[in-house]
Amino acid sequence: MDRRAQRISLRDRILGAIRGWAVGYIPNFSTFRGANGIDYGVVVDEDAALRFTAVYAAIKLLSENIASLPKSVKVMTGDGFEDADDHPVSRLLKTAPNGYMDPFTMWFTGIGRLLGKGNLYAVIERDSAGRPKALHPLDPDCVTVLFDNGVKGYKVNCPLPSFQFLNGTYLEQDMIHVMLFTRDGLTGIDPIAYNAAAIGRGIATNKFSADFYRRGGQIKGVMEMEGSLGDDAYEQFFAELIWTQR
């Protein structure tokens, strides 16, 4: 039995024993409006957060900077660490991670998902000898982390037809998984969900400003007084009010 057949057989045996205990918190954004009892009257989801300039700029800046950093595989020699350009992973990191992305695009996409959803996933595709031959980044929404009896796995279910070739179940050694911040060591928390109150306040402030200027910058109000104003008193009052606004 060759290595590939042995690896697949091992995967089938282990994953066949996994009873599908999914871990991790998946917030319901359709009803999520605030945190800790704070409600600014706006629904905060990933799309709404990215439309908020501060969130968009932060994710874009960090994703671009990290994606632009040089990446290489190092080998220890008598003279210290040297680049191992002949290593099969070196090509994936520096030249072409797969047949449809360059390295910058893959890491820009992955880091953006890490910062926006708390997790970065990429399937490691291997050749017949078990060597990595491609990296396929995944939307975290398509991945469920499985854990049972000390064995960690990943179930991938991509609804987009062009990425359904990645659907299946993977062992930990066949998946790159980076977590932004984790409370259980298995999945990263969603930073947008956990910071929805602060993001919602910013979105609500922008909405209030837009509505205010759309009305011509006028604040509506009602003034009350005891008794009534005669015609002369009424005209004098508004004349003084207009004068104070100059």
CSV table of C-alpha atoms in Angstrom, one decimal:
chain,number,residue,atom,x,y,z
A,1,MET,CA,0.0,0.0,0.0
A,2,ASP,CA,1.5,3.3,-1.0
A,3,ARG,CA,1.6,6.4,1.2
A,4,ARG,CA,-1.4,8.1,-0.5
A,5,ALA,CA,-3.6,5.0,-0.1
A,6,GLN,CA,-2.4,4.6,3.5
A,7,ARG,CA,-3.1,8.3,4.3
A,8,ILE,CA,-6.6,8.2,2.8
A,9,SER,CA,-7.4,5.0,4.6
A,10,LEU,CA,-6.2,6.5,7.9
A,11,ARG,CA,-8.3,9.6,7.2
A,12,ASP,CA,-11.4,7.5,6.5
A,13,ARG,CA,-11.0,5.5,9.6
A,14,ILE,CA,-10.5,8.5,11.9
A,15,LEU,CA,-13.1,10.7,10.4
A,16,GLY,CA,-15.5,7.8,10.3
A,17,ALA,CA,-15.3,7.8,14.0
A,18,ILE,CA,-15.9,11.5,14.4
A,19,ARG,CA,-19.5,11.9,15.4
A,20,GLY,CA,-19.8,15.5,14.2
A,21,TRP,CA,-19.3,17.5,17.4
A,22,ALA,CA,-19.1,21.0,15.9
A,23,VAL,CA,-17.3,23.6,18.0
A,24,GLY,CA,-17.2,27.4,18.0
A,25,TYR,CA,-19.7,30.2,18.4
A,26,ILE,CA,-21.6,31.3,15.2
A,27,PRO,CA,-23.5,34.6,16.0
A,28,ASN,CA,-26.9,35.2,14.4
A,29,PHE,CA,-26.3,38.5,12.7
A,30,SER,CA,-29.9,38.7,11.5
A,31,THR,CA,-31.0,39.6,15.0
A,32,PHE,CA,-27.8,40.9,16.5
A,33,ARG,CA,-28.2,44.6,17.3
A,34,GLY,CA,-25.9,45.3,20.3
A,35,ALA,CA,-23.9,43.9,23.1
A,36,ASN,CA,-24.2,44.2,26.9
A,37,GLY,CA,-27.6,45.7,26.6
A,38,ILE,CA,-26.4,48.4,24.3
A,39,ASP,CA,-28.6,49.0,21.2
A,40,TYR,CA,-27.9,51.8,18.8
A,41,GLY,CA,-30.7,50.8,16.5
A,42,VAL,CA,-28.6,49.3,13.7
A,43,VAL,CA,-27.9,45.7,12.8
A,44,VAL,CA,-24.1,45.0,12.7
A,45,ASP,CA,-23.0,42.2,10.3
A,46,GLU,CA,-19.8,41.8,8.3
A,47,ASP,CA,-21.1,43.8,5.3
A,48,ALA,CA,-22.3,46.6,7.5
A,49,ALA,CA,-19.0,46.7,9.4
A,50,LEU,CA,-16.9,46.9,6.1
A,51,ARG,CA,-19.0,49.8,5.0
A,52,PHE,CA,-17.8,51.6,8.1
A,53,THR,CA,-14.7,53.5,7.1
A,54,ALA,CA,-12.7,52.7,10.3
A,55,VAL,CA,-13.2,48.9,10.0
A,56,TYR,CA,-12.6,48.9,6.3
A,57,ALA,CA,-9.4,50.9,6.5
A,58,ALA,CA,-8.0,48.8,9.4
A,59,ILE,CA,-8.6,45.5,7.7
A,60,LYS,CA,-7.3,46.7,4.3
A,61,LEU,CA,-4.2,48.2,5.8
A,62,LEU,CA,-3.2,45.2,7.9
A,63,SER,CA,-4.1,42.7,5.1
A,64,GLU,CA,-2.0,44.6,2.5
A,65,ASN,CA,1.0,45.0,4.8
A,66,ILE,CA,1.1,41.3,5.8
A,67,ALA,CA,0.4,40.1,2.3
A,68,SER,CA,3.4,42.2,1.1
A,69,LEU,CA,5.9,40.7,3.5
A,70,PRO,CA,8.5,38.3,2.1
A,71,LYS,CA,7.8,34.7,2.7
A,72,SER,CA,10.2,31.7,2.5
A,73,VAL,CA,11.0,28.3,3.9
A,74,LYS,CA,14.2,28.3,5.9
A,75,VAL,CA,16.6,25.4,6.5
A,76,MET,CA,19.2,25.2,9.3
A,77,THR,CA,22.8,24.9,8.0
A,78,GLY,CA,26.2,25.2,9.6
A,79,ASP,CA,26.1,28.9,8.7
A,80,GLY,CA,22.7,29.5,10.1
A,81,PHE,CA,19.3,29.7,8.4
A,82,GLU,CA,19.2,29.8,4.6
A,83,ASP,CA,16.3,29.9,2.1
A,84,ALA,CA,15.2,26.4,1.0
A,85,ASP,CA,14.1,27.4,-2.5
A,86,ASP,CA,14.0,23.8,-3.6
A,87,HIS,CA,11.4,22.9,-1.0
A,88,PRO,CA,8.0,22.2,-2.5
A,89,VAL,CA,6.3,24.6,0.0
A,90,SER,CA,8.6,27.5,-1.1
A,91,ARG,CA,6.9,27.7,-4.5
A,92,LEU,CA,3.5,27.8,-2.9
A,93,LEU,CA,4.6,30.7,-0.6
A,94,LYS,CA,6.6,32.7,-3.1
A,95,THR,CA,5.4,31.9,-6.7
A,96,ALA,CA,2.0,30.3,-7.1
A,97,PRO,CA,-0.1,28.9,-4.2
A,98,ASN,CA,-2.6,27.5,-6.7
A,99,GLY,CA,-3.6,27.8,-10.3
A,100,TYR,CA,-5.9,30.9,-9.9
A,101,MET,CA,-4.1,33.2,-7.3
A,102,ASP,CA,-0.8,34.8,-6.9
A,103,PRO,CA,0.8,34.8,-3.4
A,104,PHE,CA,-0.2,38.4,-2.6
A,105,THR,CA,-3.9,37.8,-3.5
A,106,MET,CA,-4.0,34.6,-1.4
A,107,TRP,CA,-2.6,36.1,1.7
A,108,PHE,CA,-4.5,39.4,1.3
A,109,THR,CA,-7.7,37.4,1.1
A,110,GLY,CA,-6.8,35.1,4.0
A,111,ILE,CA,-5.7,37.9,6.3
A,112,GLY,CA,-8.8,39.9,5.5
A,113,ARG,CA,-10.9,36.9,6.5
A,114,LEU,CA,-8.8,36.4,9.6
A,115,LEU,CA,-9.3,40.0,10.7
A,116,GLY,CA,-13.0,40.1,9.7
A,117,LYS,CA,-14.1,36.7,10.9
A,118,GLY,CA,-11.4,35.5,13.3
A,119,ASN,CA,-10.2,32.5,11.3
A,120,LEU,CA,-8.1,31.8,8.3
A,121,TYR,CA,-8.5,28.5,6.5
A,122,ALA,CA,-6.7,27.0,3.5
A,123,VAL,CA,-6.9,23.5,2.2
A,124,ILE,CA,-3.5,21.8,1.6
A,125,GLU,CA,-3.8,19.8,-1.6
A,126,ARG,CA,-1.1,17.1,-1.9
A,127,ASP,CA,0.3,15.1,-4.8
A,128,SER,CA,0.5,11.3,-5.0
A,129,ALA,CA,3.7,11.3,-2.8
A,130,GLY,CA,2.0,13.4,-0.1
A,131,ARG,CA,3.9,16.6,-0.9
A,132,PRO,CA,1.9,19.9,-0.8
A,133,LYS,CA,1.2,21.0,-4.3
A,134,ALA,CA,-1.5,23.8,-3.8
A,135,LEU,CA,-3.1,25.9,-1.1
A,136,HIS,CA,-6.8,26.8,-1.5
A,137,PRO,CA,-8.1,29.6,0.9
A,138,LEU,CA,-11.6,29.1,2.2
A,139,ASP,CA,-14.3,31.4,3.4
A,140,PRO,CA,-14.7,30.7,7.2
A,141,ASP,CA,-18.4,30.5,6.7
A,142,CYS,CA,-17.9,27.4,4.7
A,143,VAL,CA,-15.8,25.6,7.4
A,144,THR,CA,-17.0,23.7,10.5
A,145,VAL,CA,-14.4,22.6,13.0
A,146,LEU,CA,-14.9,19.1,14.3
A,147,PHE,CA,-13.4,17.7,17.5
A,148,ASP,CA,-13.9,14.3,19.1
A,149,ASN,CA,-11.8,12.2,21.4
A,150,GLY,CA,-8.8,14.4,20.9
A,151,VAL,CA,-9.0,14.4,17.1
A,152,LYS,CA,-9.5,17.7,15.3
A,153,GLY,CA,-11.0,17.8,11.8
A,154,TYR,CA,-12.6,20.2,9.4
A,155,LYS,CA,-15.8,19.9,7.4
A,156,VAL,CA,-15.9,22.1,4.3
A,157,ASN,CA,-19.2,22.9,2.5
A,158,CYS,CA,-18.9,25.7,-0.1
A,159,PRO,CA,-22.2,26.6,-1.7
A,160,LEU,CA,-20.4,28.3,-4.7
A,161,PRO,CA,-20.2,25.8,-7.6
A,162,SER,CA,-16.7,26.9,-8.6
A,163,PHE,CA,-15.3,25.9,-5.1
A,164,GLN,CA,-17.3,22.8,-4.5
A,165,PHE,CA,-14.3,20.7,-5.5
A,166,LEU,CA,-13.0,21.5,-2.0
A,167,ASN,CA,-16.0,20.2,-0.2
A,168,GLY,CA,-15.3,17.3,2.1
A,169,THR,CA,-13.8,16.4,5.5
A,170,TYR,CA,-10.1,17.1,6.3
A,171,LEU,CA,-7.7,16.1,9.1
A,172,GLU,CA,-5.7,18.8,10.8
A,173,GLN,CA,-2.5,18.1,8.8
A,174,ASP,CA,-4.4,18.9,5.6
A,175,MET,CA,-5.7,22.3,6.6
A,176,ILE,CA,-4.0,25.6,7.5
A,177,HIS,CA,-5.9,27.2,10.3
A,178,VAL,CA,-4.9,30.5,11.9
A,179,MET,CA,-7.0,32.0,14.7
A,180,LEU,CA,-7.0,35.7,15.6
A,181,PHE,CA,-8.1,35.2,19.2
A,182,THR,CA,-9.5,32.0,20.7
A,183,ARG,CA,-11.2,31.0,23.9
A,184,ASP,CA,-11.1,27.2,23.4
A,185,GLY,CA,-8.0,26.6,21.3
A,186,LEU,CA,-10.2,25.3,18.5
A,187,THR,CA,-11.8,28.2,16.7
A,188,GLY,CA,-11.2,32.0,16.7
A,189,ILE,CA,-13.9,34.3,18.0
A,190,ASP,CA,-15.6,36.7,15.5
A,191,PRO,CA,-14.2,40.2,16.2
A,192,ILE,CA,-17.1,42.0,14.5
A,193,ALA,CA,-19.6,40.2,16.7
A,194,TYR,CA,-17.6,40.8,19.9
A,195,ASN,CA,-17.2,44.5,19.0
A,196,ALA,CA,-20.6,45.1,17.5
A,197,ALA,CA,-21.6,47.7,20.1
A,198,ALA,CA,-18.7,50.0,19.3
A,199,ILE,CA,-19.1,49.4,15.5
A,200,GLY,CA,-22.8,50.0,15.8
A,201,ARG,CA,-22.3,53.3,17.6
A,202,GLY,CA,-20.1,54.5,14.7
A,203,ILE,CA,-22.6,53.4,12.1
A,204,ALA,CA,-25.5,55.0,14.0
A,205,THR,CA,-23.5,58.2,14.3
A,206,ASN,CA,-22.9,58.3,10.6
A,207,LYS,CA,-26.6,57.6,9.9
A,208,PHE,CA,-27.7,60.4,12.3
A,209,SER,CA,-25.3,62.8,10.6
A,210,ALA,CA,-26.6,61.8,7.1
A,211,ASP,CA,-30.2,62.3,8.2
A,212,PHE,CA,-29.4,65.6,9.8
A,213,TYR,CA,-27.8,67.1,6.7
A,214,ARG,CA,-30.5,65.6,4.5
A,215,ARG,CA,-33.0,67.7,6.4
A,216,GLY,CA,-30.9,70.8,5.7
A,217,GLY,CA,-29.3,70.8,9.0
A,218,GLN,CA,-32.4,71.8,10.8
A,219,ILE,CA,-33.3,70.5,14.3
A,220,LYS,CA,-37.0,70.3,14.9
A,221,GLY,CA,-38.3,71.3,18.2
A,222,VAL,CA,-41.3,72.6,20.1
A,223,MET,CA,-41.3,75.6,22.5
A,224,GLU,CA,-43.9,75.9,25.2
A,225,MET,CA,-44.8,78.8,27.5
A,226,GLU,CA,-47.5,79.6,30.0
A,227,GLY,CA,-50.3,81.8,28.7
A,228,SER,CA,-50.4,83.1,25.1
A,229,LEU,CA,-48.6,85.6,22.9
A,230,GLY,CA,-50.3,88.5,21.3
A,231,ASP,CA,-49.5,89.5,17.7
A,232,ASP,CA,-46.9,92.1,18.8
A,233,ALA,CA,-45.2,89.8,21.3
A,234,TYR,CA,-45.2,87.0,18.7
A,235,GLU,CA,-43.5,89.2,16.0
A,236,GLN,CA,-41.0,90.5,18.6
A,237,PHE,CA,-40.1,87.0,19.8
A,238,PHE,CA,-39.4,85.7,16.3
A,239,ALA,CA,-37.5,88.9,15.3
A,240,GLU,CA,-35.2,88.3,18.3
A,241,LEU,CA,-34.9,84.6,17.6
A,242,ILE,CA,-33.8,85.2,14.0
A,243,TRP,CA,-31.4,87.9,15.1
A,244,THR,CA,-29.7,85.6,17.6
A,245,GLN,CA,-29.1,83.0,14.8
A,246,ARG,CA,-27.0,85.4,12.7
